[in-house]
Tab-separated table of C-alpha atoms in Angstrom:
chain	number	residue	atom	x	y	z
A	1	UNK	CA	65.939	86.447	126.224
A	2	UNK	CA	67.030	90.086	124.714
A	3	UNK	CA	69.639	90.076	127.495
A	4	UNK	CA	71.235	87.233	126.304
A	5	UNK	CA	71.687	88.563	123.101
A	6	UNK	CA	73.147	92.155	123.717
A	7	UNK	CA	76.187	91.211	125.481
A	8	UNK	CA	76.906	89.356	122.315
A	9	UNK	CA	76.834	92.500	120.134
A	10	UNK	CA	79.909	94.735	120.365
A	11	UNK	CA	82.472	91.125	120.137
A	12	UNK	CA	79.564	90.574	116.711
A	13	UNK	CA	80.094	94.122	114.780
A	14	UNK	CA	83.773	93.985	116.128
A	15	UNK	CA	84.191	90.617	114.045
A	16	UNK	CA	81.766	91.506	110.744
A	17	UNK	CA	84.030	94.954	110.930
A	18	UNK	CA	87.239	93.028	111.586
A	19	UNK	CA	86.184	90.350	108.390
A	20	UNK	CA	85.144	93.646	105.974
A	21	UNK	CA	88.362	95.170	106.849
A	22	UNK	CA	90.687	92.723	106.269
A	23	UNK	CA	88.380	91.421	102.761
A	24	UNK	CA	88.813	95.173	101.912
A	25	UNK	CA	92.414	95.098	102.280
A	26	UNK	CA	92.734	92.242	100.584
A	27	UNK	CA	90.816	94.003	97.472
A	28	UNK	CA	92.191	97.197	97.079
A	29	UNK	CA	95.768	97.108	98.786
A	30	UNK	CA	97.442	99.177	101.747
A	31	UNK	CA	95.414	101.521	103.089
A	32	UNK	CA	95.651	104.059	105.601
A	33	UNK	CA	93.703	104.167	108.777
A	34	UNK	CA	91.986	107.027	107.699
A	35	UNK	CA	90.993	105.580	104.252
A	36	UNK	CA	89.540	102.236	105.938
A	37	UNK	CA	87.239	104.507	107.890
A	38	UNK	CA	85.765	106.064	104.871
A	39	UNK	CA	85.850	103.206	103.159
A	40	UNK	CA	84.000	100.984	105.540
A	41	UNK	CA	82.040	103.823	107.265
A	42	UNK	CA	83.787	103.586	110.335
A	43	UNK	CA	84.458	106.942	112.358
A	44	UNK	CA	87.992	107.625	112.665
A	45	UNK	CA	88.440	106.730	116.209
A	46	UNK	CA	87.021	103.081	115.557
A	47	UNK	CA	88.887	102.316	111.997
A	48	UNK	CA	92.096	103.104	114.525
A	49	UNK	CA	91.524	100.667	116.676
A	50	UNK	CA	89.989	98.124	114.811
A	51	UNK	CA	93.459	98.346	112.862
A	52	UNK	CA	95.571	98.619	116.949
A	53	UNK	CA	93.517	95.045	117.019
A	54	UNK	CA	94.527	93.475	114.055
A	55	UNK	CA	98.094	94.516	113.968
A	56	UNK	CA	98.055	92.875	117.435
A	57	UNK	CA	96.676	89.553	116.163
A	58	UNK	CA	99.845	89.739	113.279
A	59	UNK	CA	96.803	90.029	110.866
A	60	UNK	CA	97.928	92.974	109.444
A	61	UNK	CA	100.929	95.533	109.089
A	62	UNK	CA	102.770	98.860	108.205
A	63	UNK	CA	104.173	98.797	104.906
A	64	UNK	CA	104.535	102.234	104.294
A	65	UNK	CA	103.692	105.243	104.237
A	66	UNK	CA	101.568	108.148	102.207
A	67	UNK	CA	102.668	111.865	101.760
A	68	UNK	CA	99.486	113.897	102.598
A	69	UNK	CA	99.355	117.779	103.646
A	70	UNK	CA	100.397	118.865	106.655
A	71	UNK	CA	102.029	116.977	109.590
A	72	UNK	CA	103.876	113.674	109.524
A	73	UNK	CA	103.065	111.200	106.453
A	74	UNK	CA	100.418	108.576	107.143
A	75	UNK	CA	101.089	104.728	107.821
A	76	UNK	CA	99.455	102.612	105.448
A	77	UNK	CA	98.432	98.531	106.376
A	78	UNK	CA	98.049	95.693	104.762
A	79	UNK	CA	96.957	92.052	105.443
A	80	UNK	CA	100.417	89.789	106.428
A	81	UNK	CA	101.012	87.711	104.263
A	82	UNK	CA	102.885	85.520	105.980
A	83	UNK	CA	99.994	84.871	108.903
A	84	UNK	CA	98.624	81.867	107.718
A	85	UNK	CA	99.612	79.483	104.461
A	86	UNK	CA	97.711	77.000	102.065
A	87	UNK	CA	98.719	74.339	99.735
A	88	UNK	CA	96.765	73.274	96.419
A	89	UNK	CA	97.916	70.019	94.591
A	90	UNK	CA	96.858	68.720	91.729
A	91	UNK	CA	97.328	64.941	91.054
A	92	UNK	CA	97.351	62.806	87.711
A	93	UNK	CA	98.466	59.356	87.002
A	94	UNK	CA	102.252	60.261	86.026
A	95	UNK	CA	102.912	63.589	88.876
A	96	UNK	CA	101.879	65.579	91.595
A	97	UNK	CA	101.885	69.439	91.222
A	98	UNK	CA	101.697	71.659	94.461
A	99	UNK	CA	101.691	74.950	95.047
A	100	UNK	CA	101.828	77.345	98.222
A	101	UNK	CA	100.111	80.495	98.462
A	102	UNK	CA	99.747	82.815	101.440
A	103	UNK	CA	97.129	84.318	102.845
A	104	UNK	CA	96.400	87.037	100.059
A	105	UNK	CA	96.556	84.402	97.726
A	106	UNK	CA	100.108	85.219	96.710
A	107	UNK	CA	101.731	81.880	94.958
A	108	UNK	CA	105.143	81.856	96.566
A	109	UNK	CA	106.295	77.878	95.778
A	110	UNK	CA	105.855	75.258	93.725
A	111	UNK	CA	106.963	71.481	93.099
A	112	UNK	CA	105.993	69.106	90.620
A	113	UNK	CA	107.160	65.604	91.655
A	114	UNK	CA	106.989	61.897	89.115
A	115	UNK	CA	104.613	59.260	90.751
A	116	UNK	CA	105.192	56.220	87.670
A	117	UNK	CA	108.350	55.267	90.610
A	118	UNK	CA	106.149	54.989	93.506
A	119	UNK	CA	103.502	53.088	94.994
A	120	UNK	CA	103.539	55.306	98.312
A	121	UNK	CA	100.484	58.257	98.064
A	122	UNK	CA	100.871	59.535	101.249
A	123	UNK	CA	104.924	59.924	100.674
A	124	UNK	CA	104.363	61.462	97.443
A	125	UNK	CA	101.650	63.947	98.584
A	126	UNK	CA	103.811	64.771	101.863
A	127	UNK	CA	106.933	65.492	99.704
A	128	UNK	CA	105.201	67.890	97.635
A	129	UNK	CA	103.502	69.455	100.079
A	130	UNK	CA	106.511	69.894	102.674
A	131	UNK	CA	109.222	71.253	99.468
A	132	UNK	CA	106.250	73.494	97.957
A	133	UNK	CA	105.957	75.253	101.415
A	134	UNK	CA	109.398	74.665	101.765
A	135	UNK	CA	109.996	76.798	98.725
A	136	UNK	CA	107.551	79.284	99.530
A	137	UNK	CA	109.553	80.188	103.041
A	138	UNK	CA	106.488	79.044	104.888
A	139	UNK	CA	107.411	76.307	107.784
A	140	UNK	CA	104.435	73.338	107.203
A	141	UNK	CA	103.307	74.257	110.682
A	142	UNK	CA	102.000	78.264	109.092
A	143	UNK	CA	100.087	75.726	106.541
A	144	UNK	CA	96.501	75.765	107.912
A	145	UNK	CA	95.136	73.977	104.732
A	146	UNK	CA	95.706	71.223	102.074
A	147	UNK	CA	93.396	71.221	99.067
A	148	UNK	CA	93.772	67.907	97.046
A	149	UNK	CA	92.513	67.354	93.314
A	150	UNK	CA	91.891	63.928	91.963
A	151	UNK	CA	90.093	61.852	89.160
A	152	UNK	CA	87.169	60.071	90.642
A	153	UNK	CA	85.066	59.901	93.026
A	154	UNK	CA	85.104	61.525	96.582
A	155	UNK	CA	82.484	60.422	99.303
A	156	UNK	CA	80.182	63.828	100.218
A	157	UNK	CA	80.240	62.193	104.030
A	158	UNK	CA	84.013	61.003	104.998
A	159	UNK	CA	85.810	63.208	102.173
A	160	UNK	CA	87.759	59.874	100.999
A	161	UNK	CA	87.928	58.971	97.591
A	162	UNK	CA	86.093	56.148	96.761
A	163	UNK	CA	86.233	55.762	93.148
A	164	UNK	CA	89.416	56.062	90.272
A	165	UNK	CA	90.300	54.124	87.828
A	166	UNK	CA	93.254	55.864	87.089
A	167	UNK	CA	94.645	55.857	90.155
A	168	UNK	CA	94.606	52.350	91.717
A	169	UNK	CA	96.837	52.638	94.858
A	170	UNK	CA	94.947	55.808	95.837
A	171	UNK	CA	91.780	54.532	98.356
A	172	UNK	CA	89.660	55.016	101.294
A	173	UNK	CA	91.673	55.918	104.365
A	174	UNK	CA	94.599	57.721	102.699
A	175	UNK	CA	92.635	61.080	103.788
A	176	UNK	CA	92.987	60.109	107.676
A	177	UNK	CA	96.655	58.696	106.875
A	178	UNK	CA	97.342	61.848	105.335
A	179	UNK	CA	95.912	64.424	107.925
A	180	UNK	CA	97.826	62.623	110.647
A	181	UNK	CA	101.084	62.928	108.233
A	182	UNK	CA	100.362	66.205	107.642
A	183	UNK	CA	99.085	67.285	111.347
A	184	UNK	CA	97.161	69.522	109.125
A	185	UNK	CA	93.712	69.604	107.688
A	186	UNK	CA	93.139	68.166	104.749
A	187	UNK	CA	90.510	68.239	102.119
A	188	UNK	CA	89.623	65.812	98.351
A	189	UNK	CA	88.277	67.537	95.769
A	190	UNK	CA	87.027	65.923	92.008
A	191	UNK	CA	89.356	67.607	89.718
A	192	UNK	CA	87.112	69.022	87.587
A	193	UNK	CA	84.755	70.503	90.239
A	194	UNK	CA	88.144	72.332	91.291
A	195	UNK	CA	88.173	73.512	87.679
A	196	UNK	CA	84.638	74.932	87.497
A	197	UNK	CA	85.774	77.241	90.570
A	198	UNK	CA	88.963	78.670	89.302
A	199	UNK	CA	86.518	79.373	85.915
A	200	UNK	CA	83.671	81.050	88.484
A	201	UNK	CA	86.659	83.075	90.371
A	202	UNK	CA	88.741	84.499	87.238
A	203	UNK	CA	87.462	82.571	83.942
A	204	UNK	CA	84.561	82.368	81.441
A	205	UNK	CA	82.546	82.152	84.513
A	206	UNK	CA	82.565	84.431	86.668
A	207	UNK	CA	80.150	86.711	88.525
A	208	UNK	CA	77.545	83.907	87.507
A	209	UNK	CA	75.700	81.853	90.262
A	210	UNK	CA	74.869	79.529	87.942
A	211	UNK	CA	76.759	77.521	85.517
A	212	UNK	CA	78.312	74.039	84.283
A	213	UNK	CA	81.169	72.997	83.367
A	214	UNK	CA	82.352	70.469	80.336
A	215	UNK	CA	85.537	69.026	80.809
A	216	UNK	CA	86.962	67.575	77.480
A	217	UNK	CA	90.700	65.884	77.804
A	218	UNK	CA	91.678	61.870	78.101
A	219	UNK	CA	87.878	61.259	79.295
A	220	UNK	CA	85.167	63.595	80.158
A	221	UNK	CA	83.320	65.143	82.903
A	222	UNK	CA	81.057	67.598	84.454
A	223	UNK	CA	81.374	70.135	87.251
A	224	UNK	CA	77.461	71.766	88.073
A	225	UNK	CA	77.709	75.377	90.057
A	226	UNK	CA	74.479	76.389	91.377
A	227	UNK	CA	74.036	78.907	93.463
A	228	UNK	CA	77.623	79.747	93.626
A	229	UNK	CA	78.017	76.260	95.432
A	230	UNK	CA	79.248	72.903	93.892
A	231	UNK	CA	76.681	70.694	93.500
A	232	UNK	CA	78.047	66.755	94.013
A	233	UNK	CA	74.998	64.560	94.635
A	234	UNK	CA	74.248	62.058	97.765
A	235	UNK	CA	77.393	59.926	96.369
A	236	UNK	CA	80.067	62.806	94.920
A	237	UNK	CA	78.706	61.056	91.392
A	238	UNK	CA	76.719	64.590	89.736
A	239	UNK	CA	79.039	64.882	86.862
A	240	UNK	CA	80.244	61.476	86.048
A	241	UNK	CA	78.724	62.679	82.338
A	242	UNK	CA	80.871	59.500	80.788
A	243	UNK	CA	78.371	57.337	82.111
A	244	UNK	CA	75.636	58.564	80.259
A	245	UNK	CA	73.529	56.459	78.280
A	246	UNK	CA	73.644	57.862	74.800
A	247	UNK	CA	72.939	56.738	71.668
A	248	UNK	CA	75.497	56.094	69.209
A	249	UNK	CA	77.662	53.905	71.409
A	250	UNK	CA	76.364	50.325	73.445
A	251	UNK	CA	76.349	50.347	77.458
A	252	UNK	CA	78.137	48.540	79.664
A	253	UNK	CA	76.370	46.954	82.396
A	254	UNK	CA	79.195	46.280	84.794
A	255	UNK	CA	80.208	49.596	85.810
A	256	UNK	CA	83.323	47.925	87.918
A	257	UNK	CA	85.071	46.515	84.610
A	258	UNK	CA	87.359	48.248	83.171
A	259	UNK	CA	85.044	49.024	79.903
A	260	UNK	CA	84.237	52.595	79.030
A	261	UNK	CA	81.076	53.967	79.337
A	262	UNK	CA	78.764	55.150	76.540
A	263	UNK	CA	79.805	59.163	76.619
A	264	UNK	CA	83.019	57.860	76.993
A	265	UNK	CA	83.210	56.262	74.468
A	266	UNK	CA	81.286	59.109	72.331
A	267	UNK	CA	83.340	61.930	73.170
A	268	UNK	CA	86.493	60.587	74.748
A	269	UNK	CA	90.203	61.267	73.882
A	270	UNK	CA	90.144	58.186	71.739
A	271	UNK	CA	86.689	59.002	69.645
A	272	UNK	CA	88.632	62.641	69.273
A	273	UNK	CA	91.155	60.913	67.223
A	274	UNK	CA	89.258	58.684	65.663
A	275	UNK	CA	87.183	61.145	64.050
A	276	UNK	CA	89.669	63.361	63.073
A	277	UNK	CA	91.334	60.407	60.893
A	278	UNK	CA	88.340	59.724	59.570
A	279	UNK	CA	88.883	63.225	57.551
A	280	UNK	CA	92.492	63.124	57.674
A	281	UNK	CA	94.117	64.610	60.313
A	282	UNK	CA	96.332	62.269	62.003
A	283	UNK	CA	97.751	63.453	65.916
A	284	UNK	CA	98.853	61.147	69.029
A	285	UNK	CA	96.631	64.004	70.997
A	286	UNK	CA	93.167	64.723	71.086
A	287	UNK	CA	93.559	68.498	71.585
A	288	UNK	CA	96.583	68.608	68.774
A	289	UNK	CA	93.922	66.822	66.699
A	290	UNK	CA	91.214	69.350	67.532
A	291	UNK	CA	93.849	72.376	66.903
A	292	UNK	CA	94.665	70.992	63.702
A	293	UNK	CA	90.790	70.193	63.101
A	294	UNK	CA	90.579	74.103	63.675
A	295	UNK	CA	93.653	75.988	61.737
A	296	UNK	CA	92.823	74.144	58.637
A	297	UNK	CA	88.871	74.947	59.354
A	298	UNK	CA	87.866	71.270	59.217
A	299	UNK	CA	84.137	71.951	59.801
A	300	UNK	CA	83.643	67.966	58.994
A	301	UNK	CA	85.825	67.223	61.828
A	302	UNK	CA	84.373	69.911	63.933
A	303	UNK	CA	80.677	69.007	63.385
A	304	UNK	CA	80.920	65.811	63.985
A	305	UNK	CA	82.356	66.583	67.457
A	306	UNK	CA	79.820	68.928	68.326
A	307	UNK	CA	77.843	66.922	67.294
A	308	UNK	CA	78.378	63.856	69.753
A	309	UNK	CA	79.498	66.690	72.747
A	310	UNK	CA	76.053	68.369	71.906
A	311	UNK	CA	74.391	64.684	72.921
A	312	UNK	CA	75.772	65.038	76.996
A	313	UNK	CA	75.635	68.476	76.887
A	314	UNK	CA	71.884	68.544	76.114
A	315	UNK	CA	70.738	65.836	78.261
A	316	UNK	CA	72.368	67.947	80.821
A	317	UNK	CA	71.160	71.199	80.395
A	318	UNK	CA	67.559	69.786	80.241
A	319	UNK	CA	67.742	69.051	83.718
A	320	UNK	CA	69.187	72.060	85.446
A	321	UNK	CA	69.262	74.676	82.256
A	322	UNK	CA	72.252	76.626	82.793
A	323	UNK	CA	72.571	79.997	81.626
A	324	UNK	CA	76.123	79.206	80.369
A	325	UNK	CA	77.650	76.182	79.562
A	326	UNK	CA	81.858	76.155	79.258
A	327	UNK	CA	84.625	73.596	77.996
A	328	UNK	CA	87.177	73.371	79.288
A	329	UNK	CA	90.499	70.960	79.545
A	330	UNK	CA	92.935	70.376	76.954
A	331	UNK	CA	90.213	69.341	74.125
A	332	UNK	CA	87.755	71.629	75.202
A	333	UNK	CA	90.356	74.670	75.122
A	334	UNK	CA	91.717	73.868	71.503
A	335	UNK	CA	87.783	74.069	69.909
A	336	UNK	CA	88.004	77.287	71.589
A	337	UNK	CA	84.883	79.533	69.320
A	338	UNK	CA	84.786	77.196	66.696
A	339	UNK	CA	83.463	74.240	68.701
A	340	UNK	CA	81.863	76.013	71.164
A	341	UNK	CA	79.098	78.032	69.151
A	342	UNK	CA	79.010	74.839	67.036
A	343	UNK	CA	77.950	72.852	70.457
A	344	UNK	CA	75.424	75.587	71.282
A	345	UNK	CA	73.495	75.568	68.159
A	346	UNK	CA	73.421	71.656	67.471
A	347	UNK	CA	72.401	71.707	71.752
A	348	UNK	CA	69.867	74.225	70.709
A	349	UNK	CA	68.140	72.335	67.462
A	350	UNK	CA	67.732	69.046	69.415
A	351	UNK	CA	66.419	70.763	73.218
A	352	UNK	CA	64.587	73.732	74.196
A	353	UNK	CA	67.299	74.922	76.340
A	354	UNK	CA	69.166	77.575	74.600
A	355	UNK	CA	72.755	77.760	77.695
A	356	UNK	CA	75.709	80.045	76.128
A	357	UNK	CA	78.626	77.699	75.160
A	358	UNK	CA	81.770	78.782	75.328
A	359	UNK	CA	85.550	78.261	75.721
A	360	UNK	CA	87.451	77.737	79.470
A	361	UNK	CA	88.336	81.466	80.234
A	362	UNK	CA	92.003	79.955	81.729
A	363	UNK	CA	94.713	78.747	80.118
A	364	UNK	CA	97.225	76.964	83.086
A	365	UNK	CA	96.319	75.056	85.707
A	366	UNK	CA	92.776	75.344	86.268
A	367	UNK	CA	92.709	72.512	88.901
A	368	UNK	CA	95.794	73.684	91.015
A	369	UNK	CA	94.174	77.056	90.958
A	370	UNK	CA	90.410	75.861	92.227
A	371	UNK	CA	92.636	73.556	94.944
A	372	UNK	CA	94.356	76.798	95.980
A	373	UNK	CA	90.941	79.081	95.910
A	374	UNK	CA	89.264	76.879	98.036
A	375	UNK	CA	91.818	76.684	100.536
A	376	UNK	CA	92.196	80.388	101.060
A	377	UNK	CA	88.450	80.446	100.846
A	378	UNK	CA	88.054	78.097	103.886
A	379	UNK	CA	91.007	79.548	105.610
A	380	UNK	CA	90.413	83.289	105.720
A	381	UNK	CA	86.920	81.962	106.897
A	382	UNK	CA	89.382	80.592	110.069
A	383	UNK	CA	91.352	83.445	110.270
A	384	UNK	CA	89.578	86.067	109.437
A	385	UNK	CA	86.437	84.872	111.557
A	386	UNK	CA	88.459	84.730	114.888
A	387	UNK	CA	89.669	88.096	114.705
A	388	UNK	CA	88.207	88.861	117.856
A	389	UNK	CA	89.454	87.638	121.595
């Protein structure tokens, strides 16, 4: 048994050292061979061999020099940005936004296309991906993964979209068509889940393995992060919080029809606008109404919205007991700490759990950023994990 394991040990160690060095260069920026050795605990000889190996594979490149004491200047090395690219795509009812990032995570290309005048989702996504890559100076063949954030359900088994009311042309079989068209790995993910990925990376949930994100916009949604991983459920429906049967709203019995589910009726954008109007605040959009309520110090509006939102948040938290709830989406961001604090107090008043409730820490395109992060994590695993020949 041991004889079969020993020959693989040096190979495994090299792979681990290569991966650690590449991650270090991404985190710290350009480093000399000597500094790489110091930070990884490798000898100077081993660190030099490692850098040469990564340079030969096109994963690192010399980017400058560092002046030292006696002798020649030391070469600085960094991860080569063009060694791989990814594209993140956010799909909405009226537009598609795509961004291209190199393997360092730098976003170098972006495009926004309207979907109002087309019934060809494959064509729209194709154009968005190609244009985003082109604007980044990347060949389509260099794009190692495309992650699309969409509303609705994504089947955990097939990866296809199975249910999206506001995307009637997006259907089963679309994933295979996109993969064939783009000739690269393509992944669908629920948009609220991707917002949670972005929140975990650089928002209000940094360094937390467990939290939930409540998305408040035209609709309401939920993302669940457990142990640092998204929880999708057996059918991909985990987080469809709009369907919670809650007091104060009729419960439709046929979800195949377009009747609004109970919690959606109580806390969706139409309900937010109605609550605001009852207290003299008139706006075209729910986020505008909530922002106006915060600015005016309209406590009755915020109190009522918090009471309604707490029904959904409490129902989630008594099952999962997360330490943190993030209120995201345009309405959650507009409510800020004024709304989040009220929801936190209301949840504590009606349940035994007391999660901290905070507004999103992100302001721009969290779904798109989550798509890019998801794609980068996968591609780095592929590229950095295959560095040993």
